[in-house]
Amino acid sequence: MKLRITSLLLLLAGGMGAPVLAQGQDGPTVTGESGLFTLLDGWTLPRGEWSFGLYYNNWDRLVAPVPGFDPVAPLTDDWDYDWNRLSASVGWGATERLEFALMLPWEMLRADDNHHIGVVNGKQFANEIDASGIGNVRFGAKYRFWADEPAGRALAGNLFVELPTGDDDEGVVTGDTGWGLGLDWSMAPNWVSRVGFRDPGDADDFDVPEEIELGIGNVARLNERFDWITELAATLYQGGDSSPDDAIDLTTGGRYWIGDAGRWAVNFGLRLELNQLSDTDEHCPIGGLAGLTFFPRRIFAPAEPVPVAAPVAPPPVPEPAPVAAPAPEPAPVA
């Protein structure tokens, strides 16, 4: 717990010292909408503009226990696995306030431990997790409710649906249609926060838990081409026949803009799952990301200067009144 609190304080302290710049620092997220790495922000693509993202991500997750089964040593359900995803996404600005995003993932789940058992996406695994295949196509929309461009603040809401295109026999998806929504807030040009909900759908004969998503992120502009991004994102599992431990991911890395126009960017980052740091003998909580993205960099209009009233000229000094000539002295009397 102390480590989690320390990580959050370091994130907050780093953001407080980051410069507030006039240029937007967002790009395509791993799901295609505008934002940081995984956190959506309050901004949307300009009307008629396109974005593109190609990402590789690695998350470390824990399996859910098998319902109604209490393992006895040496068998255990304290089991972590690598969740790898290779994804491609496109985004499009339909209006100045509304954007759409489409993401196609390839999912890979990996773990190899004797005497381990658990459930992932409603499918039971034992001793080995070796699943791969196309994931669910994700179609999302984000609408900006309000914005203050000179201050770099904006508020948006997002909706998405996950179409059942994935291979549930492999266990990379549930096999059902998923959906979710969220509220995305850009508190300042270099701060983002988000709250969301996701229902991944249910597998055959298994109620997969829903997810509450919470996150805060910061962007520090190191120079005109290099942004340093830090995110703290929590996934809280709710309900279901069985649910894994909650996940808290701390991700930090860079987005380096390349090319003359500065629209392409190379993305990289290191990810730690903080809930697993207390048991590194059994778990490996280290993940990360790498990506190539295209995004029309957003420039905020500068704030209009406050008009200054022209100084009022003092009234002219009146000319002195003419002085009357003295009266002549009377003539002397003879």
C-alpha positions as semicolon CSV with decimal commas, in nm:
position;residue;x (nm);y (nm);z (nm)
1;M;0,000;0,000;0,000
2;K;0,284;0,241;0,083
3;L;0,434;0,180;-0,262
4;R;0,103;0,255;-0,433
5;I;0,060;0,579;-0,239
6;T;0,421;0,681;-0,309
7;S;0,373;0,616;-0,683
8;L;0,061;0,831;-0,689
9;L;0,234;1,114;-0,503
10;L;0,528;1,104;-0,744
11;L;0,286;1,124;-1,035
12;L;0,109;1,422;-0,882
13;A;0,433;1,599;-0,797
14;G;0,569;1,547;-1,147
15;G;0,255;1,689;-1,302
16;M;0,258;1,997;-1,081
17;G;0,603;2,083;-1,211
18;A;0,519;2,021;-1,575
19;P;0,489;2,322;-1,804
20;V;0,146;2,431;-1,920
21;L;0,173;2,483;-2,293
22;A;-0,055;2,623;-2,560
23;Q;-0,022;2,320;-2,785
24;G;-0,246;2,016;-2,743
25;Q;-0,053;1,708;-2,636
26;D;-0,301;1,432;-2,718
27;G;-0,277;1,155;-2,977
28;P;-0,447;0,825;-3,061
29;T;-0,496;0,600;-2,758
30;V;-0,459;0,223;-2,781
31;T;-0,833;0,202;-2,859
32;G;-0,828;0,479;-3,122
33;E;-0,995;0,773;-2,946
34;S;-0,801;1,091;-2,869
35;G;-0,605;1,093;-2,545
36;L;-0,281;0,972;-2,386
37;F;-0,183;0,602;-2,398
38;T;-0,492;0,432;-2,251
39;L;-0,675;0,730;-2,098
40;L;-0,917;0,924;-2,317
41;D;-0,916;1,303;-2,274
42;G;-1,181;1,571;-2,316
43;W;-1,083;1,669;-2,672
44;T;-1,190;1,532;-3,010
45;L;-1,041;1,528;-3,358
46;P;-1,111;1,839;-3,566
47;R;-1,384;1,803;-3,825
48;G;-1,271;1,599;-4,127
49;E;-0,937;1,498;-3,971
50;W;-0,812;1,139;-3,939
51;S;-0,587;0,958;-3,692
52;F;-0,414;0,621;-3,703
53;G;-0,255;0,400;-3,440
54;L;-0,057;0,078;-3,443
55;Y;0,021;-0,047;-3,090
56;Y;0,172;-0,342;-2,909
57;N;0,068;-0,366;-2,542
58;N;0,156;-0,602;-2,259
59;W;-0,048;-0,611;-1,938
60;D;0,005;-0,845;-1,642
61;R;-0,316;-0,985;-1,498
62;L;-0,430;-1,243;-1,243
63;V;-0,671;-1,527;-1,319
64;A;-1,010;-1,551;-1,151
65;P;-1,062;-1,844;-0,911
66;V;-1,261;-2,143;-1,031
67;P;-1,610;-2,105;-0,877
68;G;-1,689;-2,361;-0,610
69;F;-1,337;-2,506;-0,609
70;D;-1,093;-2,463;-0,320
71;P;-0,746;-2,571;-0,439
72;V;-0,526;-2,768;-0,200
73;A;-0,145;-2,744;-0,211
74;P;0,045;-2,789;-0,430
75;L;-0,245;-2,673;-0,651
76;T;-0,308;-2,296;-0,643
77;D;-0,513;-2,030;-0,820
78;D;-0,267;-1,751;-0,737
79;W;-0,164;-1,728;-1,101
80;D;-0,060;-1,436;-1,319
81;Y;-0,046;-1,430;-1,698
82;D;0,071;-1,201;-1,978
83;W;-0,200;-1,034;-2,181
84;N;-0,046;-0,921;-2,511
85;R;-0,230;-0,721;-2,774
86;L;-0,132;-0,605;-3,122
87;S;-0,389;-0,354;-3,245
88;A;-0,460;-0,118;-3,533
89;S;-0,703;0,172;-3,508
90;V;-0,839;0,465;-3,708
91;G;-1,018;0,775;-3,583
92;W;-1,225;1,035;-3,767
93;G;-1,360;1,375;-3,667
94;A;-1,724;1,386;-3,780
95;T;-1,780;1,738;-3,640
96;E;-1,583;1,977;-3,425
97;R;-1,730;1,798;-3,121
98;L;-1,782;1,436;-3,232
99;E;-1,525;1,172;-3,325
100;F;-1,550;0,802;-3,410
101;A;-1,285;0,531;-3,365
102;L;-1,248;0,172;-3,486
103;M;-0,995;-0,072;-3,338
104;L;-0,906;-0,428;-3,446
105;P;-0,698;-0,632;-3,195
106;W;-0,501;-0,954;-3,206
107;E;-0,496;-1,103;-2,855
108;M;-0,236;-1,336;-2,700
109;L;-0,255;-1,482;-2,346
110;R;0,051;-1,659;-2,204
111;A;0,142;-1,838;-1,878
112;D;0,322;-2,163;-1,797
113;D;0,315;-2,287;-1,437
114;N;0,260;-2,638;-1,306
115;H;-0,007;-2,693;-1,040
116;H;-0,191;-2,371;-1,129
117;I;-0,557;-2,333;-1,219
118;G;-0,786;-2,039;-1,296
119;V;-1,040;-1,870;-1,522
120;V;-0,982;-1,605;-1,791
121;N;-1,272;-1,457;-1,991
122;G;-1,497;-1,736;-1,862
123;K;-1,266;-2,017;-1,982
124;Q;-1,089;-2,248;-1,737
125;F;-0,714;-2,309;-1,772
126;A;-0,480;-2,548;-1,590
127;N;-0,097;-2,549;-1,580
128;E;-0,067;-2,352;-1,905
129;I;-0,234;-2,057;-2,074
130;D;-0,156;-2,046;-2,445
131;A;-0,437;-1,866;-2,627
132;S;-0,425;-1,637;-2,928
133;G;-0,658;-1,507;-3,195
134;I;-0,851;-1,209;-3,325
135;G;-1,018;-1,012;-3,050
136;N;-1,342;-0,820;-3,057
137;V;-1,363;-0,529;-3,299
138;R;-1,425;-0,213;-3,095
139;F;-1,630;0,076;-3,231
140;G;-1,633;0,391;-3,021
141;A;-1,765;0,746;-3,025
142;K;-1,666;1,048;-2,817
143;Y;-1,861;1,373;-2,787
144;R;-1,718;1,692;-2,641
145;F;-1,969;1,868;-2,418
146;W;-1,768;2,176;-2,329
147;A;-1,427;2,331;-2,385
148;D;-1,221;2,632;-2,284
149;E;-0,945;2,632;-2,544
150;P;-0,731;2,915;-2,404
151;A;-0,721;2,737;-2,067
152;G;-0,676;2,389;-2,223
153;R;-0,979;2,243;-2,042
154;A;-1,247;2,018;-2,196
155;L;-1,510;1,763;-2,094
156;A;-1,631;1,474;-2,313
157;G;-1,832;1,153;-2,288
158;N;-1,760;0,832;-2,475
159;L;-1,952;0,516;-2,570
160;F;-1,824;0,196;-2,729
161;V;-1,937;-0,148;-2,834
162;E;-1,719;-0,460;-2,872
163;L;-1,853;-0,678;-3,151
164;P;-1,825;-1,058;-3,096
165;T;-1,566;-1,118;-3,367
166;G;-1,310;-1,288;-3,140
167;D;-1,234;-1,653;-3,077
168;D;-1,404;-1,750;-2,751
169;D;-1,294;-2,113;-2,790
170;E;-0,938;-1,992;-2,737
171;G;-1,041;-1,784;-2,437
172;V;-0,914;-1,449;-2,567
173;V;-1,271;-1,307;-2,546
174;T;-1,596;-1,402;-2,378
175;G;-1,780;-1,469;-2,707
176;D;-2,049;-1,213;-2,621
177;T;-2,104;-0,851;-2,724
178;G;-1,938;-0,606;-2,488
179;W;-2,005;-0,239;-2,432
180;G;-1,903;0,052;-2,213
181;L;-1,912;0,425;-2,150
182;G;-1,706;0,690;-1,978
183;L;-1,658;1,052;-1,880
184;D;-1,331;1,211;-1,992
185;W;-1,199;1,536;-1,845
186;S;-0,901;1,745;-1,951
187;M;-0,848;1,947;-1,633
188;A;-0,561;2,147;-1,782
189;P;-0,340;2,124;-2,093
190;N;-0,122;1,863;-1,916
191;W;-0,377;1,680;-1,696
192;V;-0,639;1,415;-1,781
193;S;-0,879;1,216;-1,563
194;R;-1,138;0,955;-1,651
195;V;-1,408;0,735;-1,502
196;G;-1,571;0,455;-1,702
197;F;-1,766;0,130;-1,705
198;R;-1,716;-0,181;-1,920
199;D;-1,928;-0,493;-1,957
200;P;-1,726;-0,756;-2,149
201;G;-2,030;-0,980;-2,195
202;D;-2,075;-1,330;-2,057
203;A;-1,922;-1,659;-2,166
204;D;-2,120;-1,982;-2,200
205;D;-2,228;-2,088;-1,850
206;F;-2,010;-1,822;-1,686
207;D;-2,099;-1,472;-1,567
208;V;-1,788;-1,261;-1,639
209;P;-1,749;-0,963;-1,401
210;E;-1,805;-0,605;-1,513
211;E;-1,532;-0,343;-1,475
212;I;-1,516;0,004;-1,321
213;E;-1,235;0,207;-1,477
214;L;-1,064;0,499;-1,302
215;G;-0,761;0,691;-1,421
216;I;-0,552;1,004;-1,399
217;G;-0,275;1,106;-1,638
218;N;-0,017;1,375;-1,695
219;V;0,179;1,499;-1,998
220;A;0,507;1,686;-1,956
221;R;0,639;1,864;-2,265
222;L;1,014;1,814;-2,267
223;N;1,056;2,001;-2,596
224;E;0,856;2,073;-2,911
225;R;0,879;1,709;-3,025
226;F;0,896;1,506;-2,706
227;D;0,606;1,450;-2,462
228;W;0,649;1,242;-2,147
229;I;0,326;1,067;-2,047
230;T;0,241;0,913;-1,710
231;E;-0,084;0,731;-1,633
232;L;-0,231;0,568;-1,324
233;A;-0,526;0,349;-1,430
234;A;-0,731;0,116;-1,211
235;T;-0,962;-0,168;-1,320
236;L;-1,204;-0,269;-1,044
237;Y;-1,391;-0,594;-1,108
238;Q;-1,755;-0,612;-1,002
239;G;-1,985;-0,915;-0,963
240;G;-1,968;-1,221;-1,184
241;D;-1,941;-1,588;-1,092
242;S;-1,578;-1,523;-1,001
243;S;-1,351;-1,222;-1,036
244;P;-0,973;-1,166;-1,027
245;D;-0,801;-0,918;-0,800
246;D;-0,828;-0,556;-0,909
247;A;-0,552;-0,422;-1,133
248;I;-0,374;-0,087;-1,087
249;D;-0,141;-0,002;-1,376
250;L;0,125;0,268;-1,356
251;T;0,247;0,347;-1,708
252;T;0,517;0,598;-1,796
253;G;0,683;0,662;-2,130
254;G;0,734;0,894;-2,424
255;R;0,563;1,014;-2,739
256;Y;0,819;1,151;-2,985
257;W;0,679;1,342;-3,283
258;I;0,863;1,292;-3,612
259;G;0,847;1,436;-3,965
260;D;0,840;1,792;-4,090
261;A;0,472;1,838;-4,003
262;G;0,513;1,660;-3,669
263;R;0,203;1,444;-3,712
264;W;0,363;1,101;-3,685
265;A;0,486;0,986;-3,345
266;V;0,680;0,698;-3,195
267;N;0,532;0,582;-2,863
268;F;0,695;0,371;-2,591
269;G;0,633;0,303;-2,224
270;L;0,696;0,084;-1,920
271;R;0,399;-0,051;-1,724
272;L;0,384;-0,183;-1,366
273;E;0,084;-0,360;-1,213
274;L;0,105;-0,224;-0,860
275;N;-0,118;-0,485;-0,697
276;Q;0,136;-0,757;-0,781
277;L;0,446;-0,578;-0,651
278;S;0,395;-0,724;-0,304
279;D;0,458;-1,077;-0,437
280;T;0,728;-1,055;-0,701
281;D;0,854;-1,403;-0,608
282;E;0,539;-1,545;-0,766
283;H;0,441;-1,271;-1,011
284;C;0,612;-1,061;-1,278
285;P;0,422;-0,730;-1,281
286;I;0,625;-0,563;-1,557
287;G;0,465;-0,480;-1,892
288;G;0,483;-0,203;-2,146
289;L;0,382;-0,064;-2,483
290;A;0,522;0,044;-2,818
291;G;0,342;0,214;-3,102
292;L;0,343;0,423;-3,416
293;T;0,069;0,685;-3,445
294;F;-0,055;0,961;-3,674
295;F;-0,250;1,256;-3,536
296;P;-0,327;1,615;-3,646
297;R;-0,168;1,806;-3,361
298;R;-0,414;2,045;-3,205
299;I;-0,313;2,407;-3,154
300;F;-0,510;2,614;-2,906
301;A;-0,610;2,962;-3,019
302;P;-0,423;3,213;-2,805
303;A;-0,630;3,404;-2,556
304;E;-0,737;3,747;-2,673
305;P;-0,556;4,023;-2,486
306;V;-0,760;4,221;-2,239
307;P;-0,823;4,564;-2,391
308;V;-0,656;4,848;-2,207
309;A;-0,837;5,178;-2,195
310;A;-0,652;5,463;-2,362
311;P;-0,528;5,726;-2,118
312;V;-0,753;6,029;-2,089
313;A;-0,581;6,351;-2,192
314;P;-0,589;6,619;-1,923
315;P;-0,811;6,918;-2,000
316;P;-0,630;7,213;-2,156
317;V;-0,503;7,478;-1,918
318;P;-0,710;7,795;-1,967
319;E;-0,522;8,104;-2,073
320;P;-0,491;8,364;-1,800
321;A;-0,740;8,651;-1,822
322;P;-0,594;8,974;-1,960
323;V;-0,489;9,221;-1,694
324;A;-0,656;9,562;-1,727
325;A;-0,425;9,859;-1,773
326;P;-0,403;10,077;-1,463
327;A;-0,618;10,393;-1,473
328;P;-0,422;10,713;-1,548
329;E;-0,345;10,929;-1,249
330;P;-0,561;11,243;-1,229
331;A;-0,402;11,566;-1,350
332;P;-0,272;11,790;-1,072
333;V;-0,498;12,086;-0,976
334;A;-0,346;12,428;-1,060
